[in-house]
Coordinates of C-alpha atoms in Angstrom, one line a residue:
X1 CA 20.0 33.1 80.3
X2 CA 23.5 33.9 79.0
X3 CA 26.0 35.6 81.3
X4 CA 29.3 37.2 80.3
X5 CA 32.0 39.4 81.8
X6 CA 31.5 43.2 81.8
X7 CA 35.0 44.2 82.8
X8 CA 36.6 45.3 86.1
X9 CA 36.2 48.3 88.3
X10 CA 39.2 50.5 89.1
X11 CA 39.8 48.5 92.3
X12 CA 39.7 45.1 90.4
X13 CA 36.2 43.9 91.2
X14 CA 34.7 41.9 88.3
X15 CA 31.3 42.9 86.9
X16 CA 28.9 40.6 85.0
X17 CA 26.3 41.2 82.2
X18 CA 23.1 39.0 82.2
X19 CA 21.3 38.7 78.9
X20 CA 17.5 38.1 79.2
X21 CA 15.8 37.0 75.9
X22 CA 12.2 36.2 74.9
X23 CA 10.8 34.2 72.0
X24 CA 10.6 37.3 69.8
X25 CA 14.3 37.9 70.0
X26 CA 14.0 40.9 72.3
X27 CA 16.8 41.2 74.8
X28 CA 17.5 43.0 78.0
X29 CA 21.2 43.2 79.0
X30 CA 21.5 43.9 82.8
X31 CA 24.7 44.4 84.8
X32 CA 25.2 43.7 88.5
X33 CA 27.0 47.0 88.6
X34 CA 24.3 49.5 89.6
X35 CA 21.6 46.9 88.7
X36 CA 21.9 48.7 85.4
X37 CA 19.9 48.2 82.2
X38 CA 22.8 48.4 79.7
X39 CA 21.0 47.5 76.5
X40 CA 17.5 46.9 75.4
X41 CA 17.1 45.3 72.0
X42 CA 13.6 45.7 70.6
X43 CA 12.3 44.6 67.2
X44 CA 11.3 47.5 64.9
X45 CA 8.5 47.4 62.3
X46 CA 10.8 45.4 60.0
X47 CA 11.7 43.0 62.9
X48 CA 15.2 44.3 63.0
X49 CA 16.5 44.6 66.6
X50 CA 17.4 48.1 67.8
X51 CA 19.2 49.0 71.0
X52 CA 16.9 51.7 72.4
X53 CA 18.7 52.7 75.7
X54 CA 21.8 54.9 76.0
X55 CA 24.7 53.4 77.9
X56 CA 28.4 52.5 78.0
X57 CA 30.6 49.7 76.8
X58 CA 31.9 48.3 80.1
X59 CA 31.8 48.7 83.9
X60 CA 34.7 51.1 84.0
X61 CA 32.9 53.6 81.8
X62 CA 29.8 53.3 84.1
X63 CA 32.1 53.8 87.1
X64 CA 33.5 57.0 85.7
X65 CA 30.2 58.3 84.2
X66 CA 27.9 60.5 86.2
X67 CA 24.7 60.3 84.2
X68 CA 23.3 57.2 85.9
X69 CA 22.4 55.7 82.6
X70 CA 20.1 52.7 83.0
X71 CA 20.9 52.4 86.7
X72 CA 18.7 52.0 89.8
X73 CA 19.0 55.2 91.8
X74 CA 18.3 55.8 95.5
X75 CA 18.0 55.6 98.4
X76 CA 15.8 58.6 97.6
X77 CA 15.4 59.4 93.9
X78 CA 15.2 62.9 92.5
X79 CA 15.9 66.1 94.4
X80 CA 15.8 66.8 98.1
X81 CA 15.8 70.5 98.8
X82 CA 18.6 71.9 101.0
X83 CA 20.2 68.4 101.1
X84 CA 18.3 67.8 104.4
X85 CA 15.0 66.6 105.7
X86 CA 13.2 65.9 109.0
X87 CA 11.9 62.4 109.6
X88 CA 10.3 61.0 112.8
X89 CA 11.2 64.2 114.5
X90 CA 14.9 64.2 113.6
X91 CA 17.0 66.2 111.2
X92 CA 19.0 64.3 108.6
X93 CA 21.7 65.9 106.4
X94 CA 22.7 64.6 103.0
X95 CA 25.5 65.4 100.6
X96 CA 24.7 68.4 98.3
X97 CA 25.6 67.3 94.8
X98 CA 23.1 69.4 92.8
X99 CA 23.8 72.9 93.9
X100 CA 22.6 73.2 97.4
X101 CA 20.4 70.2 97.0
X102 CA 20.7 66.4 97.0
X103 CA 20.1 64.4 93.8
X104 CA 19.3 60.7 93.9
X105 CA 20.7 60.2 97.4
X106 CA 23.6 62.6 97.2
X107 CA 26.6 60.4 97.6
X108 CA 27.7 56.9 96.7
X109 CA 24.6 56.2 94.5
X110 CA 23.3 52.6 94.4
X111 CA 24.2 53.0 90.7
X112 CA 27.9 52.9 91.8
X113 CA 27.7 49.7 93.7
X114 CA 28.0 46.0 92.8
X115 CA 24.8 44.3 93.6
X116 CA 24.6 40.6 94.4
X117 CA 22.9 38.0 92.2
X118 CA 20.1 36.3 94.1
X119 CA 18.6 34.2 91.4
X120 CA 18.0 34.0 87.6
X121 CA 15.5 32.0 85.7
X122 CA 16.6 29.1 83.5
X123 CA 13.3 29.0 81.6
X124 CA 15.2 29.6 78.3
X125 CA 14.1 31.5 75.2
X126 CA 10.3 31.2 74.7
X127 CA 9.1 31.4 78.2
X128 CA 10.5 34.8 79.2
X129 CA 13.3 35.2 81.7
X130 CA 13.8 36.9 85.1
X131 CA 16.8 38.2 87.1
X132 CA 16.9 39.2 90.7
X133 CA 19.7 41.3 92.2
X134 CA 20.0 42.3 95.9
X135 CA 21.7 45.0 98.0
X136 CA 21.9 45.8 101.7
X137 CA 21.8 49.4 102.7
X138 CA 22.7 50.0 106.4
X139 CA 21.3 52.6 108.8
X140 CA 22.7 56.1 107.9
X141 CA 23.8 54.9 104.5
X142 CA 24.0 58.1 102.4
X143 CA 22.7 59.9 105.5
X144 CA 19.3 58.1 105.5
X145 CA 17.9 56.4 108.6
X146 CA 17.0 52.7 108.7
X147 CA 18.6 49.5 107.5
X148 CA 17.0 48.0 104.5
X149 CA 17.4 45.0 102.2
X150 CA 16.6 45.6 98.5
X151 CA 15.6 42.9 95.9
X152 CA 15.4 44.2 92.4
X153 CA 14.0 42.0 89.6
X154 CA 14.0 42.4 85.9
X155 CA 11.5 40.2 84.0
X156 CA 11.2 40.0 80.2
X157 CA 8.1 38.2 79.0
X158 CA 7.0 37.0 75.6
X159 CA 4.6 40.0 75.2
X160 CA 7.7 42.2 74.9
X161 CA 7.2 43.7 78.4
X162 CA 10.1 44.4 80.6
X163 CA 8.9 44.6 84.3
X164 CA 11.0 46.0 87.1
X165 CA 10.0 44.9 90.6
X166 CA 11.2 46.7 93.7
X167 CA 11.0 44.9 97.0
X168 CA 12.4 46.6 100.1
X169 CA 12.4 45.1 103.5
X170 CA 13.2 46.9 106.8
X171 CA 15.9 45.0 108.7
X172 CA 16.5 46.9 111.9
X173 CA 13.1 47.8 113.4
X174 CA 13.2 51.4 112.0
X175 CA 11.0 53.1 109.5
X176 CA 13.1 54.0 106.5
X177 CA 12.6 56.5 103.6
X178 CA 12.8 54.8 100.2
X179 CA 12.2 56.1 96.7
X180 CA 13.9 53.9 94.0
X181 CA 13.6 54.4 90.3
X182 CA 15.3 53.2 87.1
X183 CA 17.1 56.0 85.2
X184 CA 17.1 54.6 81.6
X185 CA 17.5 57.1 78.7
X186 CA 15.3 55.9 75.9
X187 CA 15.6 56.7 72.1
X188 CA 13.2 54.5 70.2
X189 CA 15.0 55.0 66.9
X190 CA 18.2 53.6 68.4
X191 CA 20.6 54.8 71.1
X192 CA 22.9 56.3 68.5
X193 CA 20.3 57.9 66.3
X194 CA 20.4 61.5 67.6
X195 CA 17.5 63.6 68.8
X196 CA 14.2 62.4 70.2
X197 CA 12.5 65.8 69.5
X198 CA 10.5 64.1 66.8
X199 CA 9.3 61.3 69.0
X200 CA 5.6 61.6 70.0
X201 CA 4.8 61.4 73.7
X202 CA 1.6 61.2 75.7
X203 CA 1.5 61.6 79.5
X204 CA -1.7 60.8 81.4
X205 CA -1.6 63.6 83.9
X206 CA -3.6 66.8 84.5
X207 CA -1.0 68.4 86.8
X208 CA 2.7 68.6 87.4
X209 CA 4.8 69.7 90.4
X210 CA 5.9 73.3 89.7
X211 CA 9.7 73.9 90.3
X212 CA 11.7 76.8 91.4
X213 CA 15.0 78.0 89.9
X214 CA 16.8 75.1 91.6
X215 CA 14.3 72.5 90.2
X216 CA 12.8 72.0 93.7
X217 CA 9.0 71.7 93.8
X218 CA 7.3 74.8 95.2
X219 CA 4.4 72.8 96.5
X220 CA 2.0 74.1 93.8
X221 CA 0.4 71.7 91.3
X222 CA -0.5 73.7 88.2
X223 CA -3.0 72.4 85.7
X224 CA -1.3 71.5 82.4
X225 CA -4.2 72.9 80.3
X226 CA -3.0 75.6 77.9
X227 CA 0.7 75.2 78.8
X228 CA 3.7 73.5 77.1
X229 CA 3.4 70.8 79.8
X230 CA 0.3 69.4 78.4
X231 CA 1.0 65.9 76.9
X232 CA -2.5 64.5 77.5
X233 CA -2.9 64.3 73.7
X234 CA 0.2 62.9 72.1
X235 CA 2.6 65.5 70.5
X236 CA 6.2 65.6 69.4
X237 CA 8.7 66.1 72.2
X238 CA 10.1 69.2 70.4
X239 CA 6.7 70.9 69.7
X240 CA 6.9 73.2 72.7
X241 CA 10.2 72.4 74.3
X242 CA 11.7 75.8 73.2
X243 CA 8.7 77.8 74.3
X244 CA 9.5 81.0 76.1
X245 CA 7.9 79.7 79.3
X246 CA 9.5 80.0 82.8
X247 CA 9.3 76.3 83.8
X248 CA 11.0 75.2 80.6
X249 CA 13.6 78.0 80.7
X250 CA 14.6 77.0 84.2
X251 CA 15.0 73.3 83.4
X252 CA 16.5 73.8 79.9
X253 CA 13.6 71.6 78.6
X254 CA 11.4 69.1 80.3
X255 CA 12.7 67.9 83.6
X256 CA 9.5 67.8 85.6
X257 CA 7.4 65.4 87.8
X258 CA 3.9 64.7 86.4
X259 CA 1.2 64.0 88.9
X260 CA -0.4 60.6 88.2
X261 CA -2.0 60.3 91.6
X262 CA -1.5 61.6 95.2
X263 CA -1.0 58.0 96.5
X264 CA 0.7 54.8 95.6
X265 CA -2.0 52.6 94.0
X266 CA -2.9 50.2 91.2
X267 CA -0.7 49.5 88.2
X268 CA -1.8 51.6 85.2
X269 CA -0.4 53.2 82.1
X270 CA 1.2 56.5 82.8
X271 CA 2.7 57.5 79.5
X272 CA 3.8 56.3 76.0
X273 CA 6.4 57.3 73.5
X274 CA 6.5 56.5 69.8
X275 CA 9.1 56.8 67.0
X276 CA 7.6 57.0 63.5
X277 CA 11.1 56.2 62.1
X278 CA 11.3 52.8 63.7
X279 CA 7.7 52.1 64.4
X280 CA 8.5 51.2 68.0
X281 CA 6.0 52.3 70.7
X282 CA 6.8 52.1 74.4
X283 CA 4.1 52.2 77.1
X284 CA 5.1 53.0 80.7
X285 CA 3.0 51.5 83.5
X286 CA 3.5 52.1 87.2
X287 CA 1.8 51.9 90.6
X288 CA 3.7 55.0 91.8
X289 CA 2.2 58.5 92.1
X290 CA 4.7 60.3 90.0
X291 CA 6.6 60.2 86.7
X292 CA 9.7 62.4 86.0
X293 CA 9.8 63.2 82.3
X294 CA 13.4 64.3 81.5
X295 CA 14.6 65.1 78.0
X296 CA 18.4 64.7 78.7
X297 CA 18.9 68.4 78.8
X298 CA 22.3 68.1 80.5
X299 CA 23.9 65.5 78.2
X300 CA 26.7 67.1 76.3
X301 CA 29.3 65.2 74.2
X302 CA 28.9 62.2 76.4
X303 CA 30.8 59.2 75.0
X304 CA 28.7 56.1 75.1
X305 CA 28.7 52.5 73.8
X306 CA 29.6 51.5 70.2
X307 CA 31.4 54.9 69.7
X308 CA 28.2 56.9 70.1
X309 CA 28.3 60.5 71.4
X310 CA 25.2 61.6 73.2
X311 CA 24.0 65.2 73.3
X312 CA 21.0 67.2 74.7
X313 CA 17.6 65.8 73.8
X314 CA 19.2 62.6 72.5
X315 CA 16.9 60.6 74.8
X316 CA 14.0 60.8 77.2
X317 CA 13.7 59.4 80.7
X318 CA 10.5 58.2 82.3
X319 CA 11.3 57.8 86.0
X320 CA 8.5 56.4 88.0
X321 CA 8.7 57.7 91.6
X322 CA 7.3 59.4 94.6
X323 CA 7.2 63.2 94.0
X324 CA 10.5 65.1 94.3
X325 CA 11.3 66.7 97.7
X326 CA 8.5 64.7 99.2
X327 CA 10.6 64.3 102.4
X328 CA 10.2 68.1 102.9
X329 CA 6.6 68.6 101.7
X330 CA 4.0 67.5 104.2
X331 CA 1.2 67.4 101.6
X332 CA 3.3 65.0 99.3
X333 CA 3.1 61.3 100.0
X334 CA 6.5 60.0 101.3
X335 CA 8.1 56.7 100.2
X336 CA 8.6 54.8 103.4
X337 CA 9.2 51.1 104.3
X338 CA 7.7 50.6 107.8
X339 CA 9.6 48.7 110.5
X340 CA 9.2 45.0 110.1
X341 CA 7.4 45.3 106.8
X342 CA 8.2 45.2 103.1
X343 CA 7.6 47.9 100.4
X344 CA 6.8 46.7 96.9
X345 CA 6.4 48.5 93.6
X346 CA 6.3 47.6 89.9
X347 CA 7.1 49.5 86.7
X348 CA 6.6 48.0 83.2
X349 CA 8.0 49.2 79.9
X350 CA 5.9 47.5 77.2
X351 CA 6.8 47.5 73.5
X352 CA 4.9 47.1 70.3
X353 CA 5.3 48.2 66.6
X354 CA 3.0 50.3 64.6

């Protein structure tokens, strides 16, 4: 596995970039800053490599950027209503950074921290490669109770599958809320190719979590049948995105959690996306109960890597997760690592050409 420098933060800390590669030439470039997936080079139908995730050129751009591109976010991903919650009988207050609500933990995202290298495989090209980064999060970090140790692994195998494994251990005898996800922005025609409205998407979900005007779940789980939210049969992202429908108007497009299950369970395919232009198809597999489908509605003139400028709908995110605001909804399963135990989860992004 090759390693190279990725620049310095404003306070002079050096960041690294690790390059995983398989026998097909596919590469995943991961930084220890934010445990971030910086680039993902995937062969298209002509076996030409395309970088299919949005990102920045160096660590300083990631430090200044606020779009969490490719990063691991937490301690509790997605939105927490009112930037507060009750847990084990106590009230906890977070930072409101999304109107009156907390988004992805509220302050000092894990995406803004340097993680520590635990180990990396030396298998070499042909056997797939793996990288494990770790981070300690103390009790009351970001306002959340419980001290935890996180180990995050990226594994690229020779079947063109990039697996992300989350392993979280309680370290202080307390239960701790945990909901980590990867926030990569995917464009299967290439990160600098413009809109994904023509990409075809399928999401294996009969329901979604309805949102209010602040994008907080109401607790209602509407059936997708007969609505623009129905992706059970593949369709272009742009087919219904401009429909005059309240849920889409409030979010400016798709920015909704799809209900895969009501509990964490077995690893299975949750969704896929396909670019006819490149021939690249991406399957998303997870053992978590939710998938946030986000069409980059809030990107605007965002300057990225290689001189690219990213705008609305220039990518789509598939964030595997526990449902949004689950800390405040008794009927939603909450992500928790129990005292003295370990929580584990896996997400796989698998690629093929058609």
